[in-house]
Amino acid sequence: MATNKRKRAAAESLIFLLVIAAIVVVVNLIGFFTPMGHADLTRNKAYSLASSSKALVAGLKDRMQITAYFTQNLPPPFNRTEREVVDMLSEYERASHGNVVVHVVHPDTDALRTEAQADGVQPQVHQVLKNDAVTAVEGYRGLVIRYLGDKQTIPAIQSTSGLEYKITMAIKQLLGKKTAVGVLTGHEGPTLDKGLSSLRVALPTYDLQPVDATKPIDQKLEAVLIVGPETPLSADELKNLDIYVMNGGSLGIFGGDVKLDLQGGNPSATLHDSGLDGLINNWGVNLDKDLVYDALCTRVPMRGPMGIQIATPYPPMPIVNIDPAAAKNPVVFEIPTILMPFTSSITLQSAPAGAHVTVLASSSKSSWKVTDPTVTLEARRPDEWSPTSDRGPFPLLVAIEGELPSGTAQAGVPPKAKAPVRVLVSGSSALLRDEFLPHGNDVQGGNAALALNAVDWLAAEKDLVAIRAKSVDDPNLNIPTAVKVARDKQDAALQTGDQAAAIKAREQGESAIERWHARQGRFRWLNTLGLPIAVALFGVIRWRLRKRRRVTL
C-alpha cells in the first residue's frame, strides 16, 4: 500500500514538472515571436521603444523602408549587434501599423557591398585574433531609412546604446518638420557659426536661427537661447525679450557675467555685468558676478617633476551631482552627474506668485566663490588653490515655470505672461559651447544629454528626453573616499617633490583599493552563489519534510 502511494506521488511529481516545463517553453515562445510576451525590466527601458518613437511611426501616412546592412559572423562585441538591432527595428515595424518595412541585407557579394556603399553604409575594420595572429576583417553594420524619395543613413552602428534616438531623429528629419529656436547674437559671445556649431549638428530636428533682440522677436520661435554674452544687453533688448516671454515664449540663459578666453596657453575669465539681472530678478533668481570653484572637480593634465604629465584636480570645473528632488525634471532626467565648467552661482530670491523655481544642480559643500575681476584659469598644484571664506553649496542650474510677471515692467510689456512659460538659467555657458559639447550626434554623456534636454524642455519637446535618457552612460561605481583622498595626497606630494609622502600616500591608496576589491568580490560571490544555495537549501528542507511525512505514514 505504501509502495503504491510512493509510486503515485512520484508520478504526480513527474507530471507536475513536465507541466511546468511545458508552460515555461510556451511562455518563451510567446515572448520570442510576439510583442505581448516582451517584458523590459531594465531601469531605463533600454530594450523597448519609448512611447514617442511609437507614436512617430504610428502617424506615418506612407510606406517607410529601413534596410539594415550586416555582415554575418562579425567578431565580438559586434556578433550580437545584428540580433539586437533587428529586434529594435521589429518594434518600429509593429508600432507603424504596417507602414514601416524592414529588410536585412547580408552584403556577402560584390554587388551587395557596392549597394551598401552607394547607400552610405561604409565598411568597418574589425580586429580578429586567429591562430595567435591578429588580422583585419572588413564588415558592414549600418542602416538606411527611406521615405517619399528621401533617405537618412546611419553609416556605422557601434552598439544599440543611443540607437533608438538616432533612428527616431532620422525619421523626424525625413518627415521634414523642424522646430524653430532662436540664438541671441550681437554680444561678442559664441554664435551658431563659431562656438555653437556642435549644438546645431546635435539638433538636426531644430531650425536654429540667429536673433537680433534690438527688434521685436518672432513669436513663432519656440524658444530663445542666450549663450555667454560678453557685452551688456541694452534696455530695448531686455524689453523685447520680456515681451517674447510674456507672449508665451521660452527663454534659456546659459552664463552671462563671465567672459571666457580659452584660446592659447593662458586661459582666463573676466567678470562683467551682462544686464540680464534686469530681466530675471523679478522671476526669483539672480546671476552672480563670480566664479564657483569646487574641490569636487574634474582633473586635467599638468606637467610635474621631470616633465611627467600628472592628472591634477581642477576646481574651476566642478563635478555636480543632480539634486535627487529634481531628478524627474526633463532637463536632468536620468542624468546622475554633470560637469559645470567656469560657472557662476545663482542666488534665489522670493519666487513670484504663480511661479515655481526649482534648483536642478548645486555645487558641493567644498565649493567656494571667486570674485576677482580677472581670473587666470591655468592648472596648478592642489595646494596653490586658495579657497575663500564664501563657501557652498551654491545653486548652479535653475528651472522656472509658471505665469511669470513682466521682468522689466517697461511700458508696452504685458504685466503678466498669457500662459505658463519656461525659463532655464545656467551659471555656465560652457554647457553649449563647442569646446565642451561633443561633435556630431553623440549624446551618450551626461553633459551632452543635459544640453540637448534643456533645448527640448524649453521647446516643449520633452518626449525626446525619454529617448535620449536611454543613451546616457550608466554612472560609474562610486570610488571609496579613502581612495580619492590618498590619490589627491599622492598628486600633491609628487608636485612638491616629497617622494616619501608620495610613497606613503600610494601605499594607503593601494590598501584602500585592496579592501574595496575584496568587498566587491564578496558581493560578486554572494550574487553568483546566493540564489543557487538558497534554492538548494529549500530543496533539502522540502526533501526532509517529505521524508518525515512518509515516516509518519
Short mmCIF file of C-alpha atoms in Angstrom, two decimals, residues 65-477:
data_model
loop_
_atom_site.label_atom_id
_atom_site.label_comp_id
_atom_site.label_asym_id
_atom_site.label_seq_id
_atom_site.Cartn_x
_atom_site.Cartn_y
_atom_site.Cartn_z
CA GLN A 65 11.63 51.25 -45.74
CA ILE A 66 14.50 50.53 -43.35
CA THR A 67 17.38 48.49 -44.78
CA ALA A 68 19.85 47.02 -42.31
CA TYR A 69 23.22 46.02 -43.75
CA PHE A 70 25.03 43.49 -41.56
CA THR A 71 27.94 41.25 -42.38
CA GLN A 72 27.46 37.83 -40.83
CA ASN A 73 29.81 36.33 -38.23
CA LEU A 74 31.38 39.59 -37.12
CA PRO A 75 33.84 39.25 -34.22
CA PRO A 76 32.84 40.23 -30.66
CA PRO A 77 31.39 42.53 -29.49
CA PHE A 78 29.58 43.01 -32.82
CA ASN A 79 28.47 39.40 -33.23
CA ARG A 80 25.27 40.17 -31.27
CA THR A 81 24.61 43.60 -32.75
CA GLU A 82 22.54 42.39 -35.71
CA ARG A 83 20.11 40.47 -33.50
CA GLU A 84 19.69 43.43 -31.13
CA VAL A 85 19.21 45.92 -33.98
CA VAL A 86 16.69 43.72 -35.78
CA ASP A 87 14.73 43.32 -32.53
CA MET A 88 14.58 47.11 -32.19
CA LEU A 89 13.54 47.60 -35.81
CA SER A 90 10.81 44.99 -35.34
CA GLU A 91 9.30 47.21 -32.65
CA TYR A 92 9.23 50.15 -35.06
CA GLU A 93 7.61 47.83 -37.60
CA ARG A 94 4.90 46.69 -35.18
CA ALA A 95 4.15 50.23 -33.98
CA SER A 96 3.75 51.58 -37.53
CA HIS A 97 0.65 49.52 -38.40
CA GLY A 98 2.40 48.17 -41.48
CA ASN A 99 3.93 51.41 -42.77
CA VAL A 100 7.49 50.52 -41.72
CA VAL A 101 9.05 47.66 -43.66
CA VAL A 102 12.40 46.26 -42.53
CA HIS A 103 14.83 44.47 -44.84
CA VAL A 104 18.00 42.81 -43.59
CA VAL A 105 20.78 42.52 -46.17
CA HIS A 106 23.95 40.48 -45.69
CA PRO A 107 26.45 42.08 -48.11
CA ASP A 108 28.37 38.91 -48.92
CA THR A 109 28.74 39.60 -52.65
CA ASP A 110 30.45 42.40 -54.55
CA ALA A 111 27.08 43.62 -55.84
CA LEU A 112 25.60 43.88 -52.33
CA ARG A 113 28.73 45.54 -50.97
CA THR A 114 28.54 48.10 -53.76
CA GLU A 115 24.87 48.66 -52.94
CA ALA A 116 25.66 49.22 -49.25
CA GLN A 117 28.34 51.78 -50.03
CA ALA A 118 26.07 53.55 -52.52
CA ASP A 119 23.54 53.87 -49.68
CA GLY A 120 26.19 55.47 -47.48
CA VAL A 121 26.97 52.45 -45.29
CA GLN A 122 30.74 52.16 -45.22
CA PRO A 123 32.82 49.07 -44.39
CA GLN A 124 34.29 48.97 -40.90
CA VAL A 125 37.58 47.30 -40.00
CA HIS A 126 37.38 44.65 -37.26
CA GLN A 127 40.33 43.05 -35.48
CA VAL A 128 40.15 39.24 -35.35
CA LEU A 129 42.50 37.02 -33.33
CA LYS A 130 43.06 33.74 -35.14
CA ASN A 131 45.89 31.23 -34.80
CA ASP A 132 47.76 33.58 -32.43
CA ALA A 133 47.73 36.33 -35.05
CA VAL A 134 45.64 39.48 -35.39
CA THR A 135 44.05 40.03 -38.78
CA ALA A 136 41.84 42.83 -40.09
CA VAL A 137 38.40 41.91 -41.42
CA GLU A 138 36.04 44.33 -43.15
CA GLY A 139 32.36 44.21 -42.32
CA TYR A 140 29.16 46.25 -42.61
CA ARG A 141 26.80 47.29 -39.82
CA GLY A 142 24.63 50.24 -40.78
CA LEU A 143 21.10 51.40 -41.60
CA VAL A 144 19.38 53.27 -44.41
CA ILE A 145 15.91 54.75 -43.90
CA ARG A 146 13.88 55.73 -47.00
CA TYR A 147 10.68 57.76 -47.11
CA LEU A 148 8.99 59.57 -50.00
CA GLY A 149 12.10 59.59 -52.17
CA ASP A 150 14.45 60.86 -49.46
CA LYS A 151 16.78 58.91 -47.20
CA GLN A 152 18.79 59.13 -43.99
CA THR A 153 21.79 56.92 -43.29
CA ILE A 154 23.41 55.64 -40.11
CA PRO A 155 26.72 54.58 -41.68
CA ALA A 156 28.12 52.58 -38.76
CA ILE A 157 26.41 51.17 -35.67
CA GLN A 158 28.79 50.81 -32.74
CA SER A 159 26.19 49.48 -30.31
CA THR A 160 22.48 49.71 -29.61
CA SER A 161 23.11 52.29 -26.88
CA GLY A 162 21.67 55.53 -28.23
CA LEU A 163 20.49 53.86 -31.43
CA GLU A 164 16.78 54.49 -30.84
CA TYR A 165 17.49 58.21 -30.53
CA LYS A 166 19.45 58.21 -33.81
CA ILE A 167 16.73 56.27 -35.65
CA THR A 168 13.90 58.43 -34.31
CA MET A 169 15.82 61.62 -35.15
CA ALA A 170 16.44 60.32 -38.67
CA ILE A 171 12.73 59.60 -39.09
CA LYS A 172 11.81 63.08 -37.82
CA GLN A 173 14.23 64.58 -40.35
CA LEU A 174 12.58 62.61 -43.15
CA LEU A 175 9.17 63.87 -42.07
CA GLY A 176 10.55 67.37 -42.60
CA LYS A 177 9.07 69.19 -39.61
CA LYS A 178 11.61 71.28 -37.71
CA THR A 179 11.16 73.25 -34.50
CA ALA A 180 12.35 76.86 -34.71
CA VAL A 181 14.64 78.05 -31.90
CA GLY A 182 16.48 81.38 -31.78
CA VAL A 183 20.00 82.16 -30.53
CA LEU A 184 20.80 85.71 -29.42
CA THR A 185 23.51 87.46 -31.44
CA GLY A 186 25.34 90.77 -31.28
CA HIS A 187 27.22 90.47 -28.00
CA GLU A 188 30.60 89.01 -28.99
CA GLY A 189 29.78 85.65 -27.44
CA PRO A 190 29.62 82.29 -29.23
CA THR A 191 27.45 82.19 -32.37
CA LEU A 192 25.91 79.45 -34.49
CA ASP A 193 28.79 79.77 -36.95
CA LYS A 194 31.57 79.97 -34.39
CA GLY A 195 31.34 78.48 -30.94
CA LEU A 196 27.93 76.76 -31.19
CA SER A 197 28.33 74.74 -34.39
CA SER A 198 28.29 71.45 -32.46
CA LEU A 199 24.90 72.37 -31.00
CA ARG A 200 23.46 72.87 -34.47
CA VAL A 201 24.78 69.46 -35.61
CA ALA A 202 23.49 67.77 -32.46
CA LEU A 203 19.95 69.12 -33.03
CA PRO A 204 19.08 68.08 -36.60
CA THR A 205 15.33 68.37 -35.99
CA TYR A 206 15.63 72.00 -34.90
CA ASP A 207 15.92 75.09 -37.07
CA LEU A 208 18.38 77.22 -35.09
CA GLN A 209 18.17 80.87 -36.15
CA PRO A 210 20.14 83.97 -35.13
CA VAL A 211 18.04 86.50 -33.22
CA ASP A 212 18.60 90.26 -33.03
CA ALA A 213 16.86 91.35 -29.83
CA THR A 214 17.08 95.03 -30.71
CA LYS A 215 13.98 94.27 -32.81
CA PRO A 216 10.72 92.53 -31.83
CA ILE A 217 11.28 88.76 -31.55
CA ASP A 218 9.25 86.40 -33.74
CA GLN A 219 6.75 84.55 -31.53
CA LYS A 220 6.92 81.59 -33.92
CA LEU A 221 10.21 80.70 -32.25
CA GLU A 222 9.53 78.06 -29.61
CA ALA A 223 12.49 79.23 -27.51
CA VAL A 224 15.33 81.75 -27.46
CA LEU A 225 18.80 80.89 -26.14
CA ILE A 226 21.22 83.42 -24.66
CA VAL A 227 24.70 81.91 -24.51
CA GLY A 228 27.57 83.72 -22.83
CA PRO A 229 27.04 87.36 -23.92
CA GLU A 230 30.28 89.31 -23.45
CA THR A 231 28.79 92.81 -23.68
CA PRO A 232 25.76 94.21 -21.79
CA LEU A 233 22.26 93.86 -23.22
CA SER A 234 20.50 97.16 -23.81
CA ALA A 235 17.20 98.18 -22.25
CA ASP A 236 15.47 97.69 -25.62
CA GLU A 237 16.84 94.15 -25.91
CA LEU A 238 15.68 93.25 -22.41
CA LYS A 239 12.26 94.72 -23.22
CA ASN A 240 11.90 92.68 -26.43
CA LEU A 241 12.98 89.50 -24.62
CA ASP A 242 10.46 90.28 -21.88
CA ILE A 243 7.65 90.77 -24.41
CA TYR A 244 8.60 87.49 -26.08
CA VAL A 245 8.35 85.59 -22.78
CA MET A 246 5.13 87.33 -21.71
CA ASN A 247 3.57 86.21 -25.02
CA GLY A 248 4.39 82.56 -24.32
CA GLY A 249 8.00 82.12 -25.46
CA SER A 250 10.59 80.09 -23.55
CA LEU A 251 13.97 81.52 -22.58
CA GLY A 252 17.25 79.74 -21.87
CA ILE A 253 20.10 81.71 -20.28
CA PHE A 254 23.49 79.99 -20.25
CA GLY A 255 26.06 82.10 -18.44
CA GLY A 256 26.20 85.83 -18.84
CA ASP A 257 28.54 87.50 -16.39
CA VAL A 258 31.73 85.59 -17.22
CA LYS A 259 33.78 86.39 -20.33
CA LEU A 260 35.94 83.38 -21.17
CA ASP A 261 39.21 83.44 -23.09
CA LEU A 262 40.16 79.80 -23.63
CA GLN A 263 42.46 80.31 -26.60
CA GLY A 264 46.21 80.00 -26.29
CA GLY A 265 48.23 78.81 -23.34
CA ASN A 266 46.93 81.30 -20.76
CA PRO A 267 43.17 80.77 -20.32
CA SER A 268 41.40 83.40 -18.26
CA ALA A 269 37.98 84.65 -17.21
CA THR A 270 36.80 88.23 -16.77
CA LEU A 271 33.71 89.12 -14.76
CA HIS A 272 31.34 91.71 -16.23
CA ASP A 273 27.72 92.85 -16.00
CA SER A 274 25.57 91.43 -18.81
CA GLY A 275 22.47 93.29 -17.63
CA LEU A 276 20.43 90.06 -17.56
CA ASP A 277 19.58 90.54 -13.89
CA GLY A 278 17.37 93.43 -15.02
CA LEU A 279 15.18 90.79 -16.65
CA ILE A 280 15.32 87.76 -14.36
CA ASN A 281 15.32 89.38 -10.88
CA ASN A 282 11.52 89.66 -10.98
CA TRP A 283 11.38 85.93 -11.70
CA GLY A 284 13.08 84.97 -8.45
CA VAL A 285 16.72 84.46 -9.48
CA ASN A 286 19.93 86.47 -9.80
CA LEU A 287 23.08 85.60 -11.80
CA ASP A 288 26.01 86.36 -9.51
CA LYS A 289 29.20 88.00 -10.77
CA ASP A 290 31.60 85.32 -9.62
CA LEU A 291 33.19 82.01 -10.47
CA VAL A 292 32.48 78.88 -8.44
CA TYR A 293 35.41 76.59 -7.66
CA ASP A 294 34.85 73.18 -6.11
CA ALA A 295 37.11 70.56 -4.53
CA LEU A 296 34.76 68.01 -6.10
CA CYS A 297 36.01 68.57 -9.62
CA THR A 298 37.43 67.02 -12.75
CA ARG A 299 41.15 66.50 -13.35
CA VAL A 300 43.32 67.99 -16.07
CA PRO A 301 46.88 67.13 -17.14
CA MET A 302 49.67 69.21 -15.67
CA ARG A 303 53.40 68.94 -16.15
CA GLY A 304 55.04 67.70 -12.96
CA PRO A 305 58.62 66.89 -11.90
CA MET A 306 60.88 65.65 -14.72
CA GLY A 307 58.25 66.65 -17.27
CA ILE A 308 55.82 63.89 -16.26
CA GLN A 309 52.16 64.66 -17.00
CA ILE A 310 50.08 64.33 -13.84
CA ALA A 311 46.28 64.46 -13.67
CA THR A 312 45.61 67.15 -11.10
CA PRO A 313 42.33 68.41 -9.59
CA TYR A 314 40.92 71.44 -11.41
CA PRO A 315 38.38 73.31 -9.21
CA PRO A 316 37.12 75.69 -11.98
CA MET A 317 35.38 72.64 -13.48
CA PRO A 318 33.09 71.33 -10.71
CA ILE A 319 31.54 67.88 -10.95
CA VAL A 320 27.94 68.42 -9.89
CA ASN A 321 25.52 65.83 -8.57
CA ILE A 322 21.93 66.33 -9.66
CA ASP A 323 19.61 67.10 -6.77
CA PRO A 324 17.52 63.91 -6.18
CA ALA A 325 14.45 66.07 -5.54
CA ALA A 326 14.77 67.44 -9.10
CA ALA A 327 15.69 64.17 -10.82
CA LYS A 328 12.28 63.91 -12.52
CA ASN A 329 12.68 67.25 -14.28
CA PRO A 330 13.14 66.61 -18.03
CA VAL A 331 16.29 68.76 -18.18
CA VAL A 332 18.22 66.41 -15.86
CA PHE A 333 16.17 63.24 -16.33
CA GLU A 334 18.29 60.08 -15.83
CA ILE A 335 21.49 62.15 -15.57
CA PRO A 336 23.35 61.45 -12.29
CA THR A 337 26.21 63.95 -12.61
CA ILE A 338 27.31 66.76 -14.90
CA LEU A 339 30.38 68.92 -15.40
CA MET A 340 29.77 72.67 -14.92
CA PRO A 341 32.90 74.39 -16.29
CA PHE A 342 33.60 78.03 -15.42
CA THR A 343 30.22 78.58 -13.82
CA SER A 344 28.75 81.44 -11.83
CA SER A 345 26.47 80.91 -8.87
CA ILE A 346 22.77 81.74 -8.86
CA THR A 347 21.07 83.46 -5.94
CA LEU A 348 17.43 82.57 -5.26
CA GLN A 349 15.00 85.29 -4.26
CA SER A 350 11.31 85.12 -3.48
CA ALA A 351 9.50 83.35 -6.30
CA PRO A 352 6.70 85.42 -7.83
CA ALA A 353 3.12 84.31 -7.25
CA GLY A 354 2.11 81.53 -9.63
CA ALA A 355 5.71 80.57 -10.43
CA HIS A 356 7.73 77.56 -9.36
CA VAL A 357 11.53 77.82 -9.07
CA THR A 358 13.45 74.51 -8.98
CA VAL A 359 17.16 74.13 -8.28
CA LEU A 360 18.35 71.36 -10.59
CA ALA A 361 22.04 71.31 -9.67
CA SER A 362 24.24 72.79 -6.96
CA SER A 363 27.93 72.78 -6.11
CA SER A 364 29.18 70.75 -3.14
CA LYS A 365 29.89 71.89 0.42
CA SER A 366 33.56 72.01 -0.59
CA SER A 367 32.98 74.79 -3.14
CA TRP A 368 33.84 78.47 -2.84
CA LYS A 369 33.32 81.73 -4.74
CA VAL A 370 35.97 83.76 -6.55
CA THR A 371 35.04 87.39 -7.23
CA ASP A 372 38.28 88.83 -8.63
CA PRO A 373 37.57 90.91 -11.77
CA THR A 374 40.03 88.81 -13.82
CA VAL A 375 40.95 85.21 -13.01
CA THR A 376 43.67 83.06 -14.55
CA LEU A 377 42.48 79.54 -15.31
CA GLU A 378 45.80 77.74 -15.68
CA ALA A 379 46.16 74.35 -14.00
CA ARG A 380 48.19 74.42 -10.80
CA ARG A 381 49.19 72.30 -7.83
CA PRO A 382 46.37 71.43 -5.39
CA ASP A 383 47.99 73.49 -2.61
CA GLU A 384 48.02 76.58 -4.85
CA TRP A 385 44.23 76.86 -4.97
CA SER A 386 43.16 79.18 -2.15
CA PRO A 387 39.56 78.65 -1.00
CA THR A 388 37.77 81.79 0.11
CA SER A 389 35.52 82.13 3.14
CA ASP A 390 32.41 82.27 0.93
CA ARG A 391 31.62 78.54 0.90
CA GLY A 392 28.95 76.47 -0.83
CA PRO A 393 26.79 74.78 -1.76
CA PHE A 394 25.61 77.23 -4.43
CA PRO A 395 22.78 76.78 -6.97
CA LEU A 396 24.21 76.49 -10.50
CA LEU A 397 21.22 75.43 -12.63
CA VAL A 398 17.65 76.61 -12.03
CA ALA A 399 14.34 75.99 -13.84
CA ILE A 400 11.46 78.47 -13.60
CA GLU A 401 7.89 77.62 -14.62
CA GLY A 402 4.57 79.38 -14.32
CA GLU A 403 2.66 82.54 -15.19
CA LEU A 404 5.54 84.94 -14.67
CA PRO A 405 5.19 88.70 -14.18
CA SER A 406 6.99 91.08 -16.50
CA GLY A 407 10.72 91.04 -15.88
CA THR A 408 11.35 94.67 -16.82
CA ALA A 409 7.95 96.27 -16.11
CA GLN A 410 8.61 98.64 -19.01
CA ALA A 411 5.86 100.41 -20.90
CA GLY A 412 4.44 98.26 -23.68
CA VAL A 413 5.23 94.96 -21.93
CA PRO A 414 2.27 92.81 -20.80
CA PRO A 415 2.20 92.83 -16.97
CA LYS A 416 1.90 89.05 -16.83
CA ALA A 417 2.50 86.05 -19.07
CA LYS A 418 -0.56 84.99 -21.05
CA ALA A 419 0.08 81.32 -20.18
CA PRO A 420 2.59 79.30 -18.14
CA VAL A 421 6.10 79.77 -19.56
CA ARG A 422 9.52 78.18 -19.06
CA VAL A 423 12.85 79.82 -18.23
CA LEU A 424 16.11 77.97 -17.63
CA VAL A 425 19.08 79.74 -16.02
CA SER A 426 22.55 78.15 -16.02
CA GLY A 427 25.59 79.72 -14.45
CA SER A 428 27.77 78.17 -17.17
CA SER A 429 27.81 78.96 -20.87
CA ALA A 430 30.21 76.07 -21.46
CA LEU A 431 27.34 73.56 -21.49
CA LEU A 432 26.52 74.56 -25.08
CA ARG A 433 29.95 75.61 -26.35
CA ASP A 434 31.93 73.66 -28.94
CA GLU A 435 34.83 73.18 -26.52
CA PHE A 436 32.66 71.02 -24.25
CA LEU A 437 29.80 69.68 -26.40
CA PRO A 438 30.78 66.53 -28.36
CA HIS A 439 30.87 66.90 -32.12
CA GLY A 440 28.31 65.01 -34.20
CA ASN A 441 25.17 63.46 -32.74
CA ASP A 442 26.83 61.54 -29.92
CA VAL A 443 24.64 62.15 -26.87
CA GLN A 444 25.91 59.37 -24.65
CA GLY A 445 27.37 61.62 -21.99
CA GLY A 446 25.72 63.48 -19.14
CA ASN A 447 26.73 66.97 -20.32
CA ALA A 448 25.71 66.40 -23.93
CA ALA A 449 22.38 64.92 -22.88
CA LEU A 450 21.73 67.80 -20.48
CA ALA A 451 22.43 70.43 -23.15
CA LEU A 452 20.02 68.82 -25.59
CA ASN A 453 17.45 68.06 -22.88
CA ALA A 454 17.48 71.75 -21.99
CA VAL A 455 16.61 72.76 -25.55
CA ASP A 456 13.94 70.04 -25.76
CA TRP A 457 12.34 71.18 -22.49
CA LEU A 458 12.34 74.84 -23.49
CA ALA A 459 10.85 73.98 -26.90
CA ALA A 460 8.23 71.68 -25.31
CA GLU A 461 9.74 68.61 -26.98
CA LYS A 462 10.02 66.66 -23.72
CA ASP A 463 9.18 63.34 -25.42
CA LEU A 464 12.68 63.34 -26.90
CA VAL A 465 14.16 63.42 -23.40
CA ALA A 466 12.80 59.95 -22.62
CA ILE A 467 14.52 58.56 -25.72
CA ARG A 468 17.80 60.30 -25.03
CA ALA A 469 17.78 59.07 -21.42
CA LYS A 470 18.43 55.56 -22.74
CA SER A 471 21.67 56.85 -24.23
CA VAL A 472 23.13 58.28 -21.06
CA ASP A 473 26.04 56.30 -19.71
CA ASP A 474 25.36 54.35 -16.56
CA PRO A 475 27.04 56.00 -13.58
CA ASN A 476 30.36 54.53 -12.57
CA LEU A 477 30.73 52.62 -9.33
#
